[in-house]
CSV table of C-alpha atoms and ligand atoms in Angstrom, one decimal:
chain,number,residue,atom,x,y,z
A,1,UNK,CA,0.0,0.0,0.0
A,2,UNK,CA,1.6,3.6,-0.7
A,3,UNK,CA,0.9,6.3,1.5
A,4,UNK,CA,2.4,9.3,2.4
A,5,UNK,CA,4.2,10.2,6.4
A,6,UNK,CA,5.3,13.5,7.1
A,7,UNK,CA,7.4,13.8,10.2
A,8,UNK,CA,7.6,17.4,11.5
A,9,UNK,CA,11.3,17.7,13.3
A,10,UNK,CA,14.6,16.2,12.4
A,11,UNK,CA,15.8,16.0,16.4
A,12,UNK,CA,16.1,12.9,18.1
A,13,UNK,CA,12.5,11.6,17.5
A,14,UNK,CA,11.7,13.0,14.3
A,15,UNK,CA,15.4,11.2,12.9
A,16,UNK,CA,14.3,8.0,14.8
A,17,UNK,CA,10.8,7.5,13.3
A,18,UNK,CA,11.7,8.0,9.7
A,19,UNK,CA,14.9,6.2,9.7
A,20,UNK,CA,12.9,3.2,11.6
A,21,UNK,CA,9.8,3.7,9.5
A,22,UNK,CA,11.7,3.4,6.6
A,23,UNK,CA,12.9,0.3,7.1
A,24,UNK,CA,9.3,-1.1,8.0
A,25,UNK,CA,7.4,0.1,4.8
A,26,UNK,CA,7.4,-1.2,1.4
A,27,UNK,CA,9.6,1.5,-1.3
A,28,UNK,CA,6.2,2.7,-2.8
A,29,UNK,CA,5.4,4.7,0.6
A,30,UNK,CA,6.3,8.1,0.7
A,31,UNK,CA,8.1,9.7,3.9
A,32,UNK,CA,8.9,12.9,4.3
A,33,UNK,CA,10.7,15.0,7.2
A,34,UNK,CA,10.7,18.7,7.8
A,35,UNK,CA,13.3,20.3,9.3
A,36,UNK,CA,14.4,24.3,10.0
A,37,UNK,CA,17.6,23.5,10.8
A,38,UNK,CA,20.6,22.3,8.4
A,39,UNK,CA,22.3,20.3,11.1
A,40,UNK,CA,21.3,17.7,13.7
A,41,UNK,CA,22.9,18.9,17.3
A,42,UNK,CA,23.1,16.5,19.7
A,43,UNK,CA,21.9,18.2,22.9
A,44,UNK,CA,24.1,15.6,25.5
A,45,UNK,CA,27.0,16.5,23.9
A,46,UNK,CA,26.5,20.4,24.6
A,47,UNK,CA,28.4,19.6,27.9
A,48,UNK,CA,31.3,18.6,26.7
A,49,UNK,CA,31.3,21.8,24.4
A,50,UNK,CA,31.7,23.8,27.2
A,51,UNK,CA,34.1,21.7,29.1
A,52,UNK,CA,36.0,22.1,25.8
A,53,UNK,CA,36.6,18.4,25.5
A,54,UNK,CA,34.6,18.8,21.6
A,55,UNK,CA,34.4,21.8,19.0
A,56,UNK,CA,30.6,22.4,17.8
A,57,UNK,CA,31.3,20.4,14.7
A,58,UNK,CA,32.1,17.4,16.3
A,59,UNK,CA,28.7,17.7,18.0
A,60,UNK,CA,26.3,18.0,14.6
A,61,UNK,CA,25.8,16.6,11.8
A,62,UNK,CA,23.7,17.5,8.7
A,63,UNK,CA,20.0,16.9,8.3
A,64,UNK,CA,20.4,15.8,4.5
A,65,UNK,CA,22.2,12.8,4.9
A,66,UNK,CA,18.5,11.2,5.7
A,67,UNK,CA,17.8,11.9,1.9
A,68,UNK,CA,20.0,8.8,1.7
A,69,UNK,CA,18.0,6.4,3.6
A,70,UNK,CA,15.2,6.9,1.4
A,71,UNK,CA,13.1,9.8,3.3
A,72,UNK,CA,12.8,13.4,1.6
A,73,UNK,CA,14.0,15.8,3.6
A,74,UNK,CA,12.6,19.2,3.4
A,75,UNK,CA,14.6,22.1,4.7
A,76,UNK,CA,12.1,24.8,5.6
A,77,UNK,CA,10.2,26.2,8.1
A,78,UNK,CA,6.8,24.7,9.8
A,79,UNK,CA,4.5,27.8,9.8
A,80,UNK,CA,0.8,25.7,10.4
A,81,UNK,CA,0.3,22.9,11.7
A,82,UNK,CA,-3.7,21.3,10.8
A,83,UNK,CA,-4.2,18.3,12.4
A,84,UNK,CA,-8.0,17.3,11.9
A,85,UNK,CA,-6.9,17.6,7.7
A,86,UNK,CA,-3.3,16.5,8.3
A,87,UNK,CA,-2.4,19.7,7.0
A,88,UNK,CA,0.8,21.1,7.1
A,89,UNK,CA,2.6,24.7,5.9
A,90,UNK,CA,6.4,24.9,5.2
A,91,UNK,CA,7.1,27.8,4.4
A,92,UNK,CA,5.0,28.7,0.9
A,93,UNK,CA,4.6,24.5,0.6
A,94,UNK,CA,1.2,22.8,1.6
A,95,UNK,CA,2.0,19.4,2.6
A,96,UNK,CA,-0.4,16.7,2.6
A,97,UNK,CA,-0.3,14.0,5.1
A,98,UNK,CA,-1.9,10.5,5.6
A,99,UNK,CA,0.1,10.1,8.8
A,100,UNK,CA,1.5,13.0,10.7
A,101,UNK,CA,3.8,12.7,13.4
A,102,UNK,CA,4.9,15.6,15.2
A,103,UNK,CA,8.7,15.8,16.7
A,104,UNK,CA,9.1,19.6,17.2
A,105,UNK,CA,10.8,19.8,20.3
A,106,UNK,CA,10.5,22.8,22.7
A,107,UNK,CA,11.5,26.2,22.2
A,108,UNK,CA,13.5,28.3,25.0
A,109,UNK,CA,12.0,31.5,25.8
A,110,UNK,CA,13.4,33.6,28.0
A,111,UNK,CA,10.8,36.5,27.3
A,112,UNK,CA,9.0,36.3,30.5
A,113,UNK,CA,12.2,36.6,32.7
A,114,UNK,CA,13.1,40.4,32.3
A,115,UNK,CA,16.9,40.7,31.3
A,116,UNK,CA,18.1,37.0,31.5
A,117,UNK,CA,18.6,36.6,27.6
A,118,UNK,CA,21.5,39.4,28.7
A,119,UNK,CA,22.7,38.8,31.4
A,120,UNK,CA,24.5,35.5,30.7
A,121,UNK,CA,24.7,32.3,28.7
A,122,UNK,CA,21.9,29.7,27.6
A,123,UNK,CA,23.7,26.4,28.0
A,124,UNK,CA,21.2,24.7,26.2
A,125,UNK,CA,22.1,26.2,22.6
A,126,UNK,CA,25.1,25.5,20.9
A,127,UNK,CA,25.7,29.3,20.4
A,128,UNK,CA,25.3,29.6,24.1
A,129,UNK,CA,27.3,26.7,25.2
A,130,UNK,CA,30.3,28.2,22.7
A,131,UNK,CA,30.5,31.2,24.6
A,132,UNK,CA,30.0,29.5,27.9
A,133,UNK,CA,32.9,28.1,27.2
A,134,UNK,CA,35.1,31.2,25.8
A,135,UNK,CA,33.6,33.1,28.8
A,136,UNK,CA,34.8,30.4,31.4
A,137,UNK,CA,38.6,30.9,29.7
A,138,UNK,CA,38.2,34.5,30.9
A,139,UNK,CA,37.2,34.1,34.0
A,140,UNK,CA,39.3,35.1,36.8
A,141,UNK,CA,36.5,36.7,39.1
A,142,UNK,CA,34.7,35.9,42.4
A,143,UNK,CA,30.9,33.9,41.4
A,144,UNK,CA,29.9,31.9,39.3
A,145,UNK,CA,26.1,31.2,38.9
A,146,UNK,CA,24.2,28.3,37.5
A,147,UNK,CA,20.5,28.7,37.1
A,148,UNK,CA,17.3,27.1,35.9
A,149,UNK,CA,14.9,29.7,35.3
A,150,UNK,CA,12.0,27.5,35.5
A,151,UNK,CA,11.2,24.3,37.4
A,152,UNK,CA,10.9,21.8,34.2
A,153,UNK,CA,13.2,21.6,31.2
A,154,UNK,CA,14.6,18.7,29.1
A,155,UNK,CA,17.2,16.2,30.6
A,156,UNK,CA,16.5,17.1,34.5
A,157,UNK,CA,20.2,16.2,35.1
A,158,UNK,CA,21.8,18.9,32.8
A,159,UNK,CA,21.9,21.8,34.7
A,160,UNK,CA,23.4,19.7,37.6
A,161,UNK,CA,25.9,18.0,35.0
A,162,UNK,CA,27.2,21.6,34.6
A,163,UNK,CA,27.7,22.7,38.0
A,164,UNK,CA,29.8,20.0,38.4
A,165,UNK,CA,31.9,20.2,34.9
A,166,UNK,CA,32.2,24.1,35.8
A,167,UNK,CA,33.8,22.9,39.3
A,168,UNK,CA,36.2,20.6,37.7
A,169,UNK,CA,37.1,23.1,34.3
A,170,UNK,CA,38.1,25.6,37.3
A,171,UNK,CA,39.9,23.0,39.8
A,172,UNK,CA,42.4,22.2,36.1
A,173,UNK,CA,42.8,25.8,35.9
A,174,UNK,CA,43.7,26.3,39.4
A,175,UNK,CA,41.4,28.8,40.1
A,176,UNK,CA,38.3,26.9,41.9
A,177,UNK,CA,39.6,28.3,45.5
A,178,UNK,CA,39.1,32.1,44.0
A,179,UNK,CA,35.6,31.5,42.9
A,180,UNK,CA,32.2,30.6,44.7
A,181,UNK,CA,30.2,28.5,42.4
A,182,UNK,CA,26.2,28.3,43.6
A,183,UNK,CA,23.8,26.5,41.8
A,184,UNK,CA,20.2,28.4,42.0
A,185,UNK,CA,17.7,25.9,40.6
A,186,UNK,CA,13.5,26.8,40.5
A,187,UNK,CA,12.6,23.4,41.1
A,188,UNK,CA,12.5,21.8,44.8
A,189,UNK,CA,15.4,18.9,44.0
A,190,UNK,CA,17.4,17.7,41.5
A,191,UNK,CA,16.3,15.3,39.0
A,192,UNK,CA,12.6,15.1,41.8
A,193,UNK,CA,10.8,12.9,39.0
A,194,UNK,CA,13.5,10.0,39.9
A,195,UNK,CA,12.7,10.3,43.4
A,196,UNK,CA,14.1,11.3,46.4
A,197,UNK,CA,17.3,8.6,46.8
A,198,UNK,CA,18.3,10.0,43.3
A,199,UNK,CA,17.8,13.5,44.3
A,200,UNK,CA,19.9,13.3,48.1
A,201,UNK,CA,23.1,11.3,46.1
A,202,UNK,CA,23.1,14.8,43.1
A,203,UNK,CA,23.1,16.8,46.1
A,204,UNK,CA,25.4,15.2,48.3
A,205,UNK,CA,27.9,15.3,45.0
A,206,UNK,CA,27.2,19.2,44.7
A,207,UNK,CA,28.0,19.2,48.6
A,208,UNK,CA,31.2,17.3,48.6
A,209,UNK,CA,32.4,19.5,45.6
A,210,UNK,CA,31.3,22.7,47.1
A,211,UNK,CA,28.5,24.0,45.0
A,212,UNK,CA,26.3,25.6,47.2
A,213,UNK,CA,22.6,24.4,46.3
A,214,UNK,CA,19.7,27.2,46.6
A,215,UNK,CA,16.3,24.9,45.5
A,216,UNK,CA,12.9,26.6,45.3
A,217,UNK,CA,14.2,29.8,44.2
A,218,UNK,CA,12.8,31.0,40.9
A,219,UNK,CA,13.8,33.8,39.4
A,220,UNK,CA,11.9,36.9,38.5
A,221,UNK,CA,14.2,39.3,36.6
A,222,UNK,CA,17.6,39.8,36.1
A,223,UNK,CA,19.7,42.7,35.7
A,224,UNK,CA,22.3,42.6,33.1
A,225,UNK,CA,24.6,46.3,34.3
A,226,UNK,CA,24.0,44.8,37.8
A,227,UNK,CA,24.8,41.4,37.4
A,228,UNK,CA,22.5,40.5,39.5
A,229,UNK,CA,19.2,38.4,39.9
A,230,UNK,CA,16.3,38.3,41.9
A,231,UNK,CA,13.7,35.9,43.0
A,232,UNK,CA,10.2,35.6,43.5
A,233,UNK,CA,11.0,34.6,47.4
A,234,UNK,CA,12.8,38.3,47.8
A,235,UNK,CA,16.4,37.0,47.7
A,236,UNK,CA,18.9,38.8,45.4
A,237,UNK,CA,22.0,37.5,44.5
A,238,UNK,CA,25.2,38.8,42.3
A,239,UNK,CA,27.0,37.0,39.8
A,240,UNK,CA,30.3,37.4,37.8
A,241,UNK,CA,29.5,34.9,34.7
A,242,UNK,CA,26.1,33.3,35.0
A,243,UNK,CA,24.9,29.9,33.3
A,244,UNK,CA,21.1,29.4,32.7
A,245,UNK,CA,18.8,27.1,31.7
A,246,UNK,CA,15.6,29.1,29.5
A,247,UNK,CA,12.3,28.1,30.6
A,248,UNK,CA,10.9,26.0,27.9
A,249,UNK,CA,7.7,26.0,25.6
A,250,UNK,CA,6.1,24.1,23.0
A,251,UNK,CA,7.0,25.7,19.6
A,252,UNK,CA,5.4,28.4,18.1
A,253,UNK,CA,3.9,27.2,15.4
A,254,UNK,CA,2.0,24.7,17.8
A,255,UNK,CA,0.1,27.4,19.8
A,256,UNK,CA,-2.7,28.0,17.2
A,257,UNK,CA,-3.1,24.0,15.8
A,258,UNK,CA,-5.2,22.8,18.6
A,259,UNK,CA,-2.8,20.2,19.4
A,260,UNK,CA,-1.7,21.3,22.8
A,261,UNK,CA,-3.2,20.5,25.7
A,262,UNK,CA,-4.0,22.2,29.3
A,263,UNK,CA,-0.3,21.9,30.0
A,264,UNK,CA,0.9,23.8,27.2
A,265,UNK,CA,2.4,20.8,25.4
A,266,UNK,CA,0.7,17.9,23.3
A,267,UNK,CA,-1.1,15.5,25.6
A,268,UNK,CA,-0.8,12.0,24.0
A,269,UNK,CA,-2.0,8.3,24.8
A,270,UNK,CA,0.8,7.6,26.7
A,271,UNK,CA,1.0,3.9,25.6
A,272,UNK,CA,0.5,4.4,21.5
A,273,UNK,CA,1.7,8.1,21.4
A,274,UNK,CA,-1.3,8.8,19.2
A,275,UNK,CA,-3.0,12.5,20.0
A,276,UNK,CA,-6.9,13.2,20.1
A,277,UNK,CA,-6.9,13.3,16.3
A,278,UNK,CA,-6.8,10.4,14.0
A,279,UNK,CA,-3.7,9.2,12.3
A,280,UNK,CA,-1.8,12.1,14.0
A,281,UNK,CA,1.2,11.2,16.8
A,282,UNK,CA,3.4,13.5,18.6
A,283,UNK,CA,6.8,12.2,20.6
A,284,UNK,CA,10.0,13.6,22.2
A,285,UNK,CA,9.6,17.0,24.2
A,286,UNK,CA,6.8,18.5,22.3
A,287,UNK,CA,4.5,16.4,24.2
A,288,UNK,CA,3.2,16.5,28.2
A,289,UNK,CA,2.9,12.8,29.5
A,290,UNK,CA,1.5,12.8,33.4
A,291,UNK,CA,2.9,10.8,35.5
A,292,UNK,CA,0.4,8.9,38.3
A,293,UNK,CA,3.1,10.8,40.8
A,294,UNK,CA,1.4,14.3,39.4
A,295,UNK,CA,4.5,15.5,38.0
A,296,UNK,CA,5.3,15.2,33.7
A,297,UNK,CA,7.5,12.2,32.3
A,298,UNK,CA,10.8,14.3,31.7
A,299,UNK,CA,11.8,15.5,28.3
A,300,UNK,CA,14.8,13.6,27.5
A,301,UNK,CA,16.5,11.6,24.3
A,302,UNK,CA,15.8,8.6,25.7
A,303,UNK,CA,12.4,9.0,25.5
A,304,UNK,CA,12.1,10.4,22.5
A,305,UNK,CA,13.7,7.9,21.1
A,306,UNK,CA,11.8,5.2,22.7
A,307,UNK,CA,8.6,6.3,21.9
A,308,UNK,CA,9.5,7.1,18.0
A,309,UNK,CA,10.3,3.4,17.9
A,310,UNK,CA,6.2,2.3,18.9
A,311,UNK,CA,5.0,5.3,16.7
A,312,UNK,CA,7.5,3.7,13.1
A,313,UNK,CA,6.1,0.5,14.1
A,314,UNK,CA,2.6,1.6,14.8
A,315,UNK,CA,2.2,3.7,11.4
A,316,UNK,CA,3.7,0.4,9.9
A,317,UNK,CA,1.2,-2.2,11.5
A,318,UNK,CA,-1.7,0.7,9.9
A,319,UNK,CA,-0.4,0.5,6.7
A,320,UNK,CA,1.4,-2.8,6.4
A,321,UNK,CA,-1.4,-5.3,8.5
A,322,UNK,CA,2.0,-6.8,10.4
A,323,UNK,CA,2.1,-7.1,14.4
A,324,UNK,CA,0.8,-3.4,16.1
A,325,UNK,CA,3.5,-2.1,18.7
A,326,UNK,CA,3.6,-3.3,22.2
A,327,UNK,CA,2.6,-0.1,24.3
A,328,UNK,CA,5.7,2.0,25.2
A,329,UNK,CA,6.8,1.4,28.4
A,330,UNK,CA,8.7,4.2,29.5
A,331,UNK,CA,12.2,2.7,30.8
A,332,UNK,CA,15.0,5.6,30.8
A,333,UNK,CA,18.5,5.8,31.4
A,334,UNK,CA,21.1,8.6,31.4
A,335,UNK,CA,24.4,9.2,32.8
A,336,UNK,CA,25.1,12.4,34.7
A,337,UNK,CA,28.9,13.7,34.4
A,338,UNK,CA,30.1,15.0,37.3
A,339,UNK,CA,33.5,15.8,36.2
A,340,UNK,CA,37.1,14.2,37.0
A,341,UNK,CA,36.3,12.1,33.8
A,342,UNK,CA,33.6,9.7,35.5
A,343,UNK,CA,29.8,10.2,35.3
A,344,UNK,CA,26.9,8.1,37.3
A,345,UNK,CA,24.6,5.7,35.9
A,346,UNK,CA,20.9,6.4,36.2
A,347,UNK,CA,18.2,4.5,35.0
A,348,UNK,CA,14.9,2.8,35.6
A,349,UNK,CA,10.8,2.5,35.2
A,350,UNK,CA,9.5,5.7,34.9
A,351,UNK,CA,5.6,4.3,34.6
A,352,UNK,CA,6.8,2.8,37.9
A,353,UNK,CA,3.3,2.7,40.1
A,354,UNK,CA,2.8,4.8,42.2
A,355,UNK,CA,6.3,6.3,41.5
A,356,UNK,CA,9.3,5.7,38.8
A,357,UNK,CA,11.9,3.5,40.1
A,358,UNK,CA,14.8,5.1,39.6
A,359,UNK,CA,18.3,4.4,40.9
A,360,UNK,CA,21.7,5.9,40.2
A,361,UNK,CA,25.1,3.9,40.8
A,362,UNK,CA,28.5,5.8,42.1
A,363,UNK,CA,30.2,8.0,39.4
A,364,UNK,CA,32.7,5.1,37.2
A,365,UNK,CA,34.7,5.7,34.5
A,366,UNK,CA,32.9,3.2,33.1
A,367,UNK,CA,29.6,5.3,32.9
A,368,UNK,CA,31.2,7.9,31.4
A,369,UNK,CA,33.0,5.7,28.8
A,370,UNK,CA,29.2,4.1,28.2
A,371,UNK,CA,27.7,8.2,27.9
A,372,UNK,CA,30.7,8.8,25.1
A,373,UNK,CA,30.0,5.7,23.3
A,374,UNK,CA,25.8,6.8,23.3
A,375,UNK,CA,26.5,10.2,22.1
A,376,UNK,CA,28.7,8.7,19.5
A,377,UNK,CA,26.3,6.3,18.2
A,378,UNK,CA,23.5,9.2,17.7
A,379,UNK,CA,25.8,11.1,15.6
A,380,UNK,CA,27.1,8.6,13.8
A,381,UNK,CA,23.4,6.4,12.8
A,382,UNK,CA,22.7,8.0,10.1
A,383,UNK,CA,26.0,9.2,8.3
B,401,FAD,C1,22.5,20.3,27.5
B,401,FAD,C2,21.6,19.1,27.2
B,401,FAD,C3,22.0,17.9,27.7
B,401,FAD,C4,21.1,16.8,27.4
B,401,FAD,N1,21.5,15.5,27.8
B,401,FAD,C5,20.7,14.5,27.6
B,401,FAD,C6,21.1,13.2,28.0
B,401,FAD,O1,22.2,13.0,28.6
B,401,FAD,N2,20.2,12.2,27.8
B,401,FAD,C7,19.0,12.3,27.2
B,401,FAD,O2,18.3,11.4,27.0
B,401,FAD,N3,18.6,13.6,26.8
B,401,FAD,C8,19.4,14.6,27.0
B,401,FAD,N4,19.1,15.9,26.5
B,401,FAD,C9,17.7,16.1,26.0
B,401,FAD,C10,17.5,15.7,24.6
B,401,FAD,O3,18.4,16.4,23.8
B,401,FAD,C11,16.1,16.1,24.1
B,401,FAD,O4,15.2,15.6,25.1
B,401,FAD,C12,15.8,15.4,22.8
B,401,FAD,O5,16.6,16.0,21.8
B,401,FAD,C13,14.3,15.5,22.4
B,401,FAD,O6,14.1,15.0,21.1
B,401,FAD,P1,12.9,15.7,20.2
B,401,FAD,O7,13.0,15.0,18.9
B,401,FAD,O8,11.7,15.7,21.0
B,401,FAD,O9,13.4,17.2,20.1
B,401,FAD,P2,14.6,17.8,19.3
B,401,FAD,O10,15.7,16.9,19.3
B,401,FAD,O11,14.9,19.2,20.0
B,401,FAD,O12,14.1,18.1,17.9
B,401,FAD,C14,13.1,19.0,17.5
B,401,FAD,C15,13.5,19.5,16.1
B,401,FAD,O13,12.3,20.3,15.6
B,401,FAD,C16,12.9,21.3,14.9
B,401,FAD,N5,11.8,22.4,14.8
B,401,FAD,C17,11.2,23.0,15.8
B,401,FAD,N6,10.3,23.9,15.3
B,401,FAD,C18,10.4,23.8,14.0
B,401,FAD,C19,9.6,24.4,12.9
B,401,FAD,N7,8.7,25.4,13.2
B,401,FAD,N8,9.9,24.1,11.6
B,401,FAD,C20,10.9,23.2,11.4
B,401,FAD,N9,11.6,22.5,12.3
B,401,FAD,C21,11.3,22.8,13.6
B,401,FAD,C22,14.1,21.8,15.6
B,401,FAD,O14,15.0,22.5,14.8
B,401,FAD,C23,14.7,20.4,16.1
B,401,FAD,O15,15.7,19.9,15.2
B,401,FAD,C24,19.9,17.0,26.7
B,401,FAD,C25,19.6,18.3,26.3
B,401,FAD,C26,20.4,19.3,26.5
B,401,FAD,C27,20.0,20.7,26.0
């Protein structure tokens, strides 16, 4: 049967269900991903931008190389999204879709946080993570700041990750006894959706390094001349080169397509990924998946991933009659780098009931060896 898939997003989901869909589906079916940006970025591998331990082009790699692999790839920019008419606008294209699946990731916004976009660097961007880095070779003064400027954001351990590369790029330049490094995070914990055992050992790493750990403090504006911040619980602090993580939202284009739910992202089944309209799916970030503990299933590669594998082999089953997906099951694992060339092993059940079980192992070389050879397999899948 030939039928035509547009995937909106070449990130880690968007790659993952064409690539795997395309091996699934006879050559007469059509699939066709959209994506703004020339080059795939590998988010994990930010960190070691910064760290300086890889140059941005050893962390991307372009979007086109899909064209090989049998999907067209459309370099352009989703400007409507019309899901009941799997309709979509790319720039001056209509696109036509008998499957849609939507992989647009989050935006970072820092608009409703008053002088934050200039007051220091946005980690989470390439651009930002660059001059993170060229910043931190400067840096001789007193305090350094690491901030999330809103409670939920993708990879829950990457802000926490960076505190504790920061410490250990300043303890190889010598300098770590000069500088007070504080980590000011909005949410109540570290990584809280993996529970409380996971969120006493990230802390008790911050301790022993010295990172002094402010939870619950979310910050209401910033002032760039100043260098200084303030939060919603009247604390002000200073800072000499300040690291932030943007609150996130669902993209743009999303806001007016009817696809987004109460919490501001796509709610979706949560065991077939399918939204509330037909033949229309959504994975990776873009989407809000409660958890029975009240908080979100984090936004993280893993999952993205995981769930573009049960959306390829759902479309498949629709269009090929072969064995429908097995609901996805929501088993994560990362490893959080906490510098000195070791990183801890986390993973687990996050549609654990009541609560995801969650454990992380002490740091091991091992784990960080097992976090290089990851990132290197996700650039290197479809060259
Ligand atoms: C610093 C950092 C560290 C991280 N570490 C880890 C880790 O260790 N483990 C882990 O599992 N996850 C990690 N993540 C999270 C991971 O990168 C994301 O969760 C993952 O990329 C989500 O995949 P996605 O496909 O949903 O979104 P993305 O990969 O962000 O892809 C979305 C794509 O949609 C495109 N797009 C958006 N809007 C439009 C539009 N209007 N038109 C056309 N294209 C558009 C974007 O350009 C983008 O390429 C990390 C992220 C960061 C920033």
């Amino acid at each position: 049967m030939s039928a035509n898939v547009v995937v909106l997003g070449g990130g880690v989901g968007g790659s993952t269900v064409a690539t795997e869909l395309r091996g699934l589906l006879p050559s007469g079916s059509h699939i066709t991903l959209v994506e703004r940006s020339s080059r795939f970025v590998l988010g994990a591998s930010l960190l070691r931008v910064i760290v300086g331990e890889r140059q941005p082009e050893d962390i991307a790699r372009p979007v086109a190389t899909l064209s090989r692999r049998g999907i067209e790839v459309i370099h352009g920019e989703v400007k409507q999204v019309d899901p009941a008419g799997r309709r979509v606008v790319v720039d001056d294209r209509e696109l036509r879709a008998d499957y849609l699946v939507v992989a647009l990731g989050a935006d970072l916004d820092t608009s409703p946080i008053p002088g934050l976009a200039e007051s220091g660097h946005s980690f989470y961007t390439l651009e930002g993570a660059v001059a993170l880095r060229d910043a931190l070779a400067r840096f001789e003064r007193k305090r350094l700041v690491v901030l999330t400027a809103a409670p939920a954001y993708k990879c829950p351990a990457a802000p926490y990750e960076a505190a504790m590369l920061l410490d250990w790029v300043l303890r190889r330049r010598g300098i770590r006894e000069k500088v007070a490094l504080d980590m000011y995070a909005a949410e109540p914990a570290p990584m809280g959706v993996a529970g409380p055992k996971v969120s006493a050992a990230i802390r008790d790493l911050l301790a022993a390094k010295r990172i002094a750990y402010h939870p619950d403090h979310q910050v209401l504006r910033a002032d760039a001349a100043q260098r200084r911040i303030e939060f919603s619980n009247g604390v002000q602090t200073s800072h000499d080169l300040l690291a932030f993580v943007a609150p996130h939202r669902a993209p743009r284009v999303l806001r007016e397509s009817g696809l987004l739910g109460e919490s501001g992202w796509i709610p979706v089944d949560r065991g077939t990924l399918r939204t509330r309209f037909d033949r229309v799916w959504a994975v990776g970030d873009v989407t809000g998946i409660p958890l029975k503990m009240g908080k979100p299933l984090p936004k993280a590669a893993t999952f993205a991933a995981g769930e573009a594998s049960v959306v390829a082999l759902s479309i498949a089953s629709e269009m090929t009659g072969r064995a429908p997906a097995g609901p996805y099951s929501a088993m994560g694992e990362c490893w959080v780098e906490t510098g000195d060339g070791v990183a801890a092993h986390g993973h687990g059940d996050f549609f654990g009931d009541p609560v995801p079980v969650v454990a992380l192992e002490a740091p091991t070389i091992g784990a960080h060896r097992a976090k290089e050879d990851w990132e290197r397999d996700w650039l290197t899948r479809w060259a």
